[in-house]
C-alpha cells in the first residue's frame, strides 16, 4: 500500500488546494479576535454540538474556528460561521507540500496577537501547533472520552511531552477524568500536576415530555461512522423484526437512509 503522503499527493485537487490557500489568507487577514478553536469536523455529532455551545460563549469576540478534517456532512457549518470566522483547510494541513507552511501561518497569526487563547479537541493538529506558539498563548484541550489502555494510547503518550504546555484539560465525563489520571500516573506524571484536569459537564436541554406509544421504541442517534456502529444497530433491528414482527419500532437520527432498512 502507498503511504498517506503519496496518496494525498496523488489525489488532492490542486484547484481545491488553491481555494484553501485563498481561504486561509482571507481568514487570517479578517480575524480580529483573540480566541482560536480547532476541531476535526463540523458535521453531525454530539461533540460538534458541544463545541458549538462552547464557542457561542465568546461569539461576541469574533473567534477563529479552524476545521482540520473532512466532515461527512455540513450540519454545523452555518452555526459555526455565525459564531466566528470559519476556516476549513484539511487539504492544506495534510498535503506534504503545504502542511508545514499552513501550520506556520496559523501559529504566526496567533503569536502576533496579545492574550490569545487556543482551545482544541479531537484533532492532532492542536498538538502539532504547540511547539510553534509563544509561551504567552494560553492553551486548553477538551477531552470527550478516553479509555486507559496500558499497551495502547499511542498518540496520547506521544503528546505527553507537551503536557506542561497545556494550561487546562477539560473533561465532560467523570469517567474520562478517572481514566486520564490512571494514564498519567502509569506514564510517570506526578499527581501534583493533576490539578489542571477539570470536569465540566455538558449542558442538557429539555425537549418536553416523553410520549407514550403502543410499541417499544429503539433509538439510534449518531452519524454513520465506524465508531458509531450503525450497522450493528441495523442488524439487531433486522433480527428483532424478523423474530417479532411489528412488536418494536426503530428510529435512526443523524445518519442517511440505508438501503433495505
Tab-separated table of N, CA, C and O in Angstrom, residues 7 15 31 36 41 44 51 72 77 97 122 126 142-143 176-177 189 196 198 203 216 218 229 261:
chain	number	residue	atom	x	y	z
A	7	UNK	N	-0.489	9.165	-1.190
A	7	UNK	CA	-1.913	9.164	-1.543
A	7	UNK	C	-2.447	10.588	-1.645
A	7	UNK	O	-3.154	10.938	-2.601
A	15	UNK	N	-6.745	22.536	-7.599
A	15	UNK	CA	-7.691	23.645	-7.563
A	15	UNK	C	-8.248	23.848	-6.159
A	15	UNK	O	-8.342	24.980	-5.667
A	31	UNK	N	-9.556	38.056	10.651
A	31	UNK	CA	-9.741	37.676	12.060
A	31	UNK	C	-9.276	38.811	12.973
A	31	UNK	O	-8.139	39.257	12.902
A	36	UNK	N	-8.900	31.150	19.375
A	36	UNK	CA	-8.778	30.222	18.251
A	36	UNK	C	-9.293	28.863	18.716
A	36	UNK	O	-8.836	28.322	19.728
A	41	UNK	N	-14.010	18.236	12.829
A	41	UNK	CA	-15.186	18.218	11.960
A	41	UNK	C	-16.234	19.245	12.369
A	41	UNK	O	-16.225	19.765	13.488
A	44	UNK	N	-22.575	16.304	11.618
A	44	UNK	CA	-23.479	15.825	12.653
A	44	UNK	C	-22.706	15.087	13.740
A	44	UNK	O	-21.901	14.212	13.445
A	51	UNK	N	-19.064	21.597	21.001
A	51	UNK	CA	-18.129	22.620	20.530
A	51	UNK	C	-18.854	23.909	20.169
A	51	UNK	O	-18.393	25.009	20.490
A	72	UNK	N	-18.171	14.547	7.174
A	72	UNK	CA	-19.066	13.732	6.359
A	72	UNK	C	-20.280	14.522	5.900
A	72	UNK	O	-20.892	14.206	4.885
A	77	UNK	N	-22.089	23.766	9.851
A	77	UNK	CA	-21.356	24.811	9.133
A	77	UNK	C	-21.983	26.189	9.338
A	77	UNK	O	-21.278	27.176	9.609
A	97	UNK	N	3.233	19.024	0.636
A	97	UNK	CA	3.890	20.228	0.143
A	97	UNK	C	3.368	21.509	0.797
A	97	UNK	O	3.985	22.562	0.658
A	122	UNK	N	-10.186	16.805	19.705
A	122	UNK	CA	-10.354	15.789	18.667
A	122	UNK	C	-9.533	16.035	17.403
A	122	UNK	O	-9.927	15.630	16.313
A	126	UNK	N	-3.774	20.234	16.834
A	126	UNK	CA	-3.680	21.035	18.055
A	126	UNK	C	-2.295	20.879	18.682
A	126	UNK	O	-1.629	21.863	19.036
A	142	UNK	N	-9.957	20.039	25.273
A	142	UNK	CA	-11.176	19.367	25.710
A	142	UNK	C	-11.086	17.893	25.323
A	142	UNK	O	-10.825	17.565	24.166
A	143	UNK	N	-11.281	17.009	26.297
A	143	UNK	CA	-11.269	15.567	26.048
A	143	UNK	C	-12.663	15.016	26.349
A	143	UNK	O	-13.138	15.079	27.474
A	176	UNK	N	-13.946	9.790	32.184
A	176	UNK	CA	-12.788	10.157	31.370
A	176	UNK	C	-11.683	10.755	32.233
A	176	UNK	O	-10.491	10.520	31.990
A	177	UNK	N	-12.061	11.529	33.254
A	177	UNK	CA	-11.077	12.093	34.178
A	177	UNK	C	-10.334	10.964	34.898
A	177	UNK	O	-9.095	10.961	34.990
A	189	UNK	N	3.607	10.799	35.360
A	189	UNK	CA	3.234	12.190	35.635
A	189	UNK	C	2.763	12.251	37.085
A	189	UNK	O	1.817	11.548	37.462
A	196	UNK	N	-4.619	20.453	36.887
A	196	UNK	CA	-5.041	21.091	35.641
A	196	UNK	C	-6.141	20.310	34.933
A	196	UNK	O	-6.629	20.733	33.895
A	198	UNK	N	-9.882	19.320	34.725
A	198	UNK	CA	-11.128	19.917	35.211
A	198	UNK	C	-12.342	19.235	34.585
A	198	UNK	O	-12.383	19.032	33.369
A	203	UNK	N	-24.003	20.782	29.059
A	203	UNK	CA	-25.326	21.336	29.316
A	203	UNK	C	-26.378	20.399	28.741
A	203	UNK	O	-26.187	19.799	27.696
A	216	UNK	N	-42.685	-0.635	21.881
A	216	UNK	CA	-41.392	-0.238	22.431
A	216	UNK	C	-40.509	0.294	21.304
A	216	UNK	O	-40.433	-0.314	20.229
A	218	UNK	N	-36.776	1.638	19.760
A	218	UNK	CA	-35.315	1.593	19.854
A	218	UNK	C	-34.767	2.744	19.029
A	218	UNK	O	-35.097	2.883	17.847
A	229	UNK	N	-21.012	2.517	14.848
A	229	UNK	CA	-21.504	1.150	14.653
A	229	UNK	C	-22.993	1.097	14.321
A	229	UNK	O	-23.760	0.307	14.874
A	261	UNK	N	-33.512	-0.860	4.702
A	261	UNK	CA	-33.976	-0.640	6.081
A	261	UNK	C	-35.028	0.465	6.096
A	261	UNK	O	-34.755	1.574	5.627
